[in-house]
Short mmCIF file of C-alpha atoms in Angstrom, two decimals:
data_model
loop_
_atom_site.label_atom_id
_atom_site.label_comp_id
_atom_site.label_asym_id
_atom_site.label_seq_id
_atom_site.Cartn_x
_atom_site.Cartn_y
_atom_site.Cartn_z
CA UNK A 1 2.56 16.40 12.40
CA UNK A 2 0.83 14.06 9.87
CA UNK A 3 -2.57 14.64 8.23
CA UNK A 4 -3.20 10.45 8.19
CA UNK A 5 -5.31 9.56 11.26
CA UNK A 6 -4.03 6.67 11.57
CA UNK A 7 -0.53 7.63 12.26
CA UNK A 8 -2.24 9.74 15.20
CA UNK A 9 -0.65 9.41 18.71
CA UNK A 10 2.02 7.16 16.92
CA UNK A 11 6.02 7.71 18.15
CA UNK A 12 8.65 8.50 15.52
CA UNK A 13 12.06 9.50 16.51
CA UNK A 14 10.79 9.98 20.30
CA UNK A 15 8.07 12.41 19.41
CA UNK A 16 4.18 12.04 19.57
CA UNK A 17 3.02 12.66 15.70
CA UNK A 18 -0.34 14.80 16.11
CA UNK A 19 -3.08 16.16 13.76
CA UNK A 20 -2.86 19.69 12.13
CA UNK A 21 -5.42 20.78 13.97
CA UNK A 22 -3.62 20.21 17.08
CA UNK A 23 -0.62 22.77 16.32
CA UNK A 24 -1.46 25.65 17.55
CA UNK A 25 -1.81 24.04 21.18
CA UNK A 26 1.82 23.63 21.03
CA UNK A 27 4.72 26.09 21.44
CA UNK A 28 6.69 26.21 18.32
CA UNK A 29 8.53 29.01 16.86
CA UNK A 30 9.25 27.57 12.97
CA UNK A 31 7.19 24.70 11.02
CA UNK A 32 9.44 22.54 8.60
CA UNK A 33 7.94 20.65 5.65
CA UNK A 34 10.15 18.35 3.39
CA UNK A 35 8.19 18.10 0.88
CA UNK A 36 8.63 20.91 -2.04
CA UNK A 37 6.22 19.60 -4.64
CA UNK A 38 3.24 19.99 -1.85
CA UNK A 39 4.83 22.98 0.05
CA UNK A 40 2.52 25.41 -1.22
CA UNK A 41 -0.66 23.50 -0.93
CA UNK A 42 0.62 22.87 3.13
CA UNK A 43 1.36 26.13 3.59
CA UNK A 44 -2.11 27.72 2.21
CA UNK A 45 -3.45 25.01 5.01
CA UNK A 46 -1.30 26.06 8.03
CA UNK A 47 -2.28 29.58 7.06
CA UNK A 48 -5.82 28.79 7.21
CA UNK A 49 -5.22 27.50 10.38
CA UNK A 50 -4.01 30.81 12.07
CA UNK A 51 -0.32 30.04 11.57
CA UNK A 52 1.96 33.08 10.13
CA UNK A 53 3.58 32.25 6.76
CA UNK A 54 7.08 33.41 8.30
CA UNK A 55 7.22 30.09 10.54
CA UNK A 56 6.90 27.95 7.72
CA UNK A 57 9.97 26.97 6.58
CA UNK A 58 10.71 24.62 3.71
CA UNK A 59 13.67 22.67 3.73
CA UNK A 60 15.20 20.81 0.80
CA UNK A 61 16.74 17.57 1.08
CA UNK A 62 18.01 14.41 -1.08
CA UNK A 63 15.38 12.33 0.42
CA UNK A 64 12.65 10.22 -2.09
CA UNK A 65 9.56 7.85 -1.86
CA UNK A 66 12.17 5.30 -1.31
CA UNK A 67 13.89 6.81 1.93
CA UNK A 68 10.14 7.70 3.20
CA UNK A 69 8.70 4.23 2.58
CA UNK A 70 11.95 2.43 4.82
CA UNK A 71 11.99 5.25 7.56
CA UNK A 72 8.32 4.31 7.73
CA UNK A 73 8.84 0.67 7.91
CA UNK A 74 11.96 1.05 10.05
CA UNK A 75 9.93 2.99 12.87
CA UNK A 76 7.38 0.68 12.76
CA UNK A 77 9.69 -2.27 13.13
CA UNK A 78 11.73 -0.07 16.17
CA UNK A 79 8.48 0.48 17.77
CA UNK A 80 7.41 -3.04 17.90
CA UNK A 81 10.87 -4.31 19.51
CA UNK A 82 12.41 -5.74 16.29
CA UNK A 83 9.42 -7.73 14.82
CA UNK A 84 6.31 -7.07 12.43
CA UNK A 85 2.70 -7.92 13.16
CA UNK A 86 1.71 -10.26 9.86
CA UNK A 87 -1.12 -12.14 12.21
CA UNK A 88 -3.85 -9.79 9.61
CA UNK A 89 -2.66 -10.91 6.75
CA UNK A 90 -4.46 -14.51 6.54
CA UNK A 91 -7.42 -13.16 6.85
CA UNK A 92 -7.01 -10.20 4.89
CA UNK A 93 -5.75 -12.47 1.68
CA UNK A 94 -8.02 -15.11 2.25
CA UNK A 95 -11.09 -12.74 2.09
CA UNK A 96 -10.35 -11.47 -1.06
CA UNK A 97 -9.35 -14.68 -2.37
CA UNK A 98 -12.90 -15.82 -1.48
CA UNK A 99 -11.65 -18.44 0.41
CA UNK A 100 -11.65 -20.12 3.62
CA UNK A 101 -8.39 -21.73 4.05
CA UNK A 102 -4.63 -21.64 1.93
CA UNK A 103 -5.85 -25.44 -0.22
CA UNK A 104 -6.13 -23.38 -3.31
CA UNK A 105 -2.24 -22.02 -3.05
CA UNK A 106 -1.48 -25.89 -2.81
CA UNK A 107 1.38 -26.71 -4.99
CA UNK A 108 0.82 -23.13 -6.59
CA UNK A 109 3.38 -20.35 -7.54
CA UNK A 110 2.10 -17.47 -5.45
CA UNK A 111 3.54 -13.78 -5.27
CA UNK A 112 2.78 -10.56 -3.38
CA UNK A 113 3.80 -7.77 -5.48
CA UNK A 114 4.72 -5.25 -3.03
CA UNK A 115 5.24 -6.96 -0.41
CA UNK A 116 6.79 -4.87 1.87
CA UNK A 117 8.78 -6.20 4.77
CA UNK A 118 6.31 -7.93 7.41
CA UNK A 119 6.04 -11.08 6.13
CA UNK A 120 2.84 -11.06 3.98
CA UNK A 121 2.95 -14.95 3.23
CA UNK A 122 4.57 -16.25 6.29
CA UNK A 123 0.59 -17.50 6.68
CA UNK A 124 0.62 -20.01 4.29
CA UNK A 125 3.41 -23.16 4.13
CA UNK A 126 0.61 -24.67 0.67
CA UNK A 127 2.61 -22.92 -2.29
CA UNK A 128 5.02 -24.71 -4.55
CA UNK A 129 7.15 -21.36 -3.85
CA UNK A 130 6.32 -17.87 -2.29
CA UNK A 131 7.85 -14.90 -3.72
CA UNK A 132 7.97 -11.23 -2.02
CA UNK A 133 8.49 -9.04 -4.94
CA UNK A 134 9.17 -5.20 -3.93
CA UNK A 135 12.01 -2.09 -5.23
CA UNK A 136 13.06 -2.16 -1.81
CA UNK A 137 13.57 -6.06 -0.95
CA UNK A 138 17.74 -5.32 -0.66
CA UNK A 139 16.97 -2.48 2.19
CA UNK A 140 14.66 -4.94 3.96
CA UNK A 141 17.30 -7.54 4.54
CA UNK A 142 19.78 -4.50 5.23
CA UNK A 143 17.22 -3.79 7.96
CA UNK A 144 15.12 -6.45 8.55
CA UNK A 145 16.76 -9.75 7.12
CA UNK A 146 16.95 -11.81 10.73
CA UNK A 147 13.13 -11.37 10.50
CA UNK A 148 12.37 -12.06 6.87
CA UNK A 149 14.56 -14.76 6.64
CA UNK A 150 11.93 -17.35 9.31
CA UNK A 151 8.81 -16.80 6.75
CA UNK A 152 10.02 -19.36 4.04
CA UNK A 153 9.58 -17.07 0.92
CA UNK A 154 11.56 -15.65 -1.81
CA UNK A 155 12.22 -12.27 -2.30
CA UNK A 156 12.71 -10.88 -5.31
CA UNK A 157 13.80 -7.06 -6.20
CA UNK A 158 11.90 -5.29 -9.13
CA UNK A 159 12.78 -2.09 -10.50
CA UNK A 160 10.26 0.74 -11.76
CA UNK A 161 9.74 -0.81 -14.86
CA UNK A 162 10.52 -4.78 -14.49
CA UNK A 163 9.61 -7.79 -12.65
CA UNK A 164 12.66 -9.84 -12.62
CA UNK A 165 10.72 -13.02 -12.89
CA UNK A 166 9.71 -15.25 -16.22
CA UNK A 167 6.74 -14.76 -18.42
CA UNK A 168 3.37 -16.77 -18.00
CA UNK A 169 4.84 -17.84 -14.11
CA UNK A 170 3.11 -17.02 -11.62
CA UNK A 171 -0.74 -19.02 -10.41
CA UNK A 172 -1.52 -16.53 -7.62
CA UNK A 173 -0.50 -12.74 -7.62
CA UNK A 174 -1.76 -10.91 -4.89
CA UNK A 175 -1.06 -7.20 -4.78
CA UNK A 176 -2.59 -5.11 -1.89
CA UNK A 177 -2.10 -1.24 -1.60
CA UNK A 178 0.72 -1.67 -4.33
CA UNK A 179 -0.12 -0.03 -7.62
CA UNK A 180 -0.61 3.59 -6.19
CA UNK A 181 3.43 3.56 -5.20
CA UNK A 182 4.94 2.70 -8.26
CA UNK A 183 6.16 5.66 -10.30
CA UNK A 184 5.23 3.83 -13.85
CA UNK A 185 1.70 2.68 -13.06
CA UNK A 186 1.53 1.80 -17.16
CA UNK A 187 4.58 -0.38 -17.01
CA UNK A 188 4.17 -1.99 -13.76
CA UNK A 189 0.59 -3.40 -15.10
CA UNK A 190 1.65 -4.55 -18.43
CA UNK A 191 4.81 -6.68 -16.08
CA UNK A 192 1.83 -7.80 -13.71
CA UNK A 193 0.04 -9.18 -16.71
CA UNK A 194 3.39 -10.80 -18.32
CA UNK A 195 4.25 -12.73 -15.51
CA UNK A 196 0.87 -14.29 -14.65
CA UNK A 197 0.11 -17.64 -16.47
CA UNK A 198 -2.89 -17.67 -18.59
CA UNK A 199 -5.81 -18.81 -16.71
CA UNK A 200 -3.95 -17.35 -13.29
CA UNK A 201 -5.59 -14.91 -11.03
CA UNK A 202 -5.11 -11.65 -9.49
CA UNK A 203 -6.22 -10.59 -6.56
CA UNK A 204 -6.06 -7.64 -5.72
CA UNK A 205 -6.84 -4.61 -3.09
CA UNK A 206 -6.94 -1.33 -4.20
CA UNK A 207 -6.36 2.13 -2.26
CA UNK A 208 -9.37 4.32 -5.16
CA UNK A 209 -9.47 8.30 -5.03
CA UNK A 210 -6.25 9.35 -2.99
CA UNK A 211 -4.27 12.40 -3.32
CA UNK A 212 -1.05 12.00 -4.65
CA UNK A 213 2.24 12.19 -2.15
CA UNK A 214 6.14 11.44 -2.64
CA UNK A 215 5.40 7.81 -1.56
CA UNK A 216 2.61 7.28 -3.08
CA UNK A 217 2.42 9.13 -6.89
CA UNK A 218 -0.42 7.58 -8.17
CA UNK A 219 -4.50 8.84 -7.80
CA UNK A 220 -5.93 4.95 -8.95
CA UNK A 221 -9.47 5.33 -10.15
CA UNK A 222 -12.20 2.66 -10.84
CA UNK A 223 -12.44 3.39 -14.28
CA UNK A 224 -8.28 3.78 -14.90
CA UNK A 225 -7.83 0.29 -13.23
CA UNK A 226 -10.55 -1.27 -15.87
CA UNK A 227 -9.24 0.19 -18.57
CA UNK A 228 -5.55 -1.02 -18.01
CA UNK A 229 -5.63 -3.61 -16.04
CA UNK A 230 -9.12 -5.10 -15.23
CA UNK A 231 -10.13 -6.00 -18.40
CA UNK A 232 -7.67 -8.13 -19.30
CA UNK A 233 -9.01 -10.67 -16.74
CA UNK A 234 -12.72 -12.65 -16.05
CA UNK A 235 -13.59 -11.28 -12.83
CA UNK A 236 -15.21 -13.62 -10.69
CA UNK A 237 -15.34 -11.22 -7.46
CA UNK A 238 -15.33 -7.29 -7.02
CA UNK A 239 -16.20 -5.86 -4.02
CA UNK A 240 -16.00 -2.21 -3.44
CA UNK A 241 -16.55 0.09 -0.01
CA UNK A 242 -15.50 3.24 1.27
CA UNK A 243 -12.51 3.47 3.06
CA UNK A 244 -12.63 3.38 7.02
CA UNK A 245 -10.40 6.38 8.65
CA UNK A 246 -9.31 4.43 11.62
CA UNK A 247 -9.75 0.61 9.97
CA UNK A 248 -9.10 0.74 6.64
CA UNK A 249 -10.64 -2.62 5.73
CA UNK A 250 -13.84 -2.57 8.30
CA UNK A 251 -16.77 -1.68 5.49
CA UNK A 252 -15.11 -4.22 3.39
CA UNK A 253 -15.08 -7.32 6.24
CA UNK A 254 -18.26 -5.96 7.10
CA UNK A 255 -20.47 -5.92 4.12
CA UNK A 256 -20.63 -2.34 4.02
CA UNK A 257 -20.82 -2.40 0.55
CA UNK A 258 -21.41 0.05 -2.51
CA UNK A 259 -24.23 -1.64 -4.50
CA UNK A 260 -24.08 0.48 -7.60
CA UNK A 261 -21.04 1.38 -9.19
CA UNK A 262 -22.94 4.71 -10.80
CA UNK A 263 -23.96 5.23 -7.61
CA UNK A 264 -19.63 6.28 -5.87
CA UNK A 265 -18.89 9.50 -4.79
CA UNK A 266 -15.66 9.93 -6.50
CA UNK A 267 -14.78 12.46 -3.68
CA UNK A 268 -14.23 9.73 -1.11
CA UNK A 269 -11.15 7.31 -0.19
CA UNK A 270 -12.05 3.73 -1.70
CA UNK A 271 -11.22 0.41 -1.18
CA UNK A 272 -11.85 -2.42 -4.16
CA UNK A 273 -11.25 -6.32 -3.66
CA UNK A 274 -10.34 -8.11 -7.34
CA UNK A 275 -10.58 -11.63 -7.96
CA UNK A 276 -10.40 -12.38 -11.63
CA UNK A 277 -8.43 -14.75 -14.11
CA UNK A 278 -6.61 -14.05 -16.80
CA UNK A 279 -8.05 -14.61 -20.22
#
């Protein structure tokens, strides 16, 4: 059971995942949740929901952000018969490059912090050098390495707190959906800004106004982005839209667009698009 709507009908370990709301159709006779920092919050929930606080078990185990992040990527990669869909990407980094084709990565040192494992820059042969940078880059060859090894980038590992790469490096950083999984948000930007040369450019996606989780530890906010990371750069684009349940991007590729930053309802799931350079 998974409260993400998108994960909705999805197969994980040879089980259908299904929406809280959907439990009580189905014969169970004890509820298990992993996670003991949110266990009491869940539980309140499932009680709400007509289930009796003796079936809700919570068990303990030696599992972190890191174990839930490659059992998500590892199902996904299962499901798919051993590859990743990175088709989206192009479009998805062009867009918030503000650009219609990969000329302006031409001869250009261009990283995706956070990169995951699917190949985010397979799209683009124009770079100089591509570099993957993510905590988890050893696991993904473990895993994935016949896969990532076609796509023609580097991969780099980072810790927590470094980016193992020089200062005043990189031309192009892309980071999409990053920032809100790192477990030292302040030390992860000030790395972000060392390694990007002056006059380079960031552009970035960001995931505004969601709850914390094990995987994902950070609540990002428009006005904690500008103040430690925004306004360090000119921006030349910045886009923001509410986030789509079932396509997170769609208001964003669509020009559904919020015209007045006063104007956000802080409540809601948000998507921003960055484009700026750094001073």
């Amino acid at each position: 059971c998974d409260k993400d709507i998108n994960k909705e009908g999805q197969i994980v370990h040879g089980k259908k995942i299904v929406l809280p709301d959907e439990i009580n159709k189905i014969y169970f006779d004890k509820i298990l949740l992993t996670s003991e920092k949110y266990f009491e919050e869940i539980k309140k929930e499932l009680i709400s929901k007509g289930i009796k606080e003796e079936q809700i078990i919570l068990v303990k185990s030696n599992s972190d952000k890191y174990s839930s992040e490659l059992a998500y990527w590892k199902n996904q990669y299962f499901n798919s018969n051993r590859v990743f869909n990175n088709e989206h990407y192009e479009k998805l980094m062009l867009d918030i490059a503000q650009e219609n084709d990969d000329k302006f990565l031409e001869g250009k040192v261009v990283v995706d912090f956070g990169c995951g494992p699917k190949g985010s820059l397979a799209w683009t042969n124009s770079p100089a050098i591509k570099i993957g940078v993510d905590v988890l880059v050893n696991k993904y060859f473990e895993e994935f390495g016949d896969f990532l090894a076609l796509d023609n980038t580097i991969y780099v590992k980072s810790s927590e707190k470094k980016i193992t790469l020089p200062t005043n490096f990189v031309d192009y950083l892309y980071t999409i959906n990053s920032l809100d999984h790192v477990d030292n948000l302040n030390s992860m930007v000030m790395e972000i800004l060392r390694i990007i040369k002056p006059g380079g450019y960031l552009l970035g996606s960001f995931n505004l106004n969601e709850p914390e989780s094990e995987s994902e530890p950070q609540t990002l906010t428009f006005e904690k982005l500008q103040e430690i990371l925004l306004n360090r750069f000119e921006i030349e684009m910045m886009k923001l839209a509410y986030k789509n349940e079932k396509d997170t991007y769609y208001n964003m590729q669509n020009g559904n667009l919020i015209q007045e930053i006063n104007s956000i309802d802080s409540s809601r799931p948000i998507i921003l698009w960055i484009k700026g350079r750094k001073k």
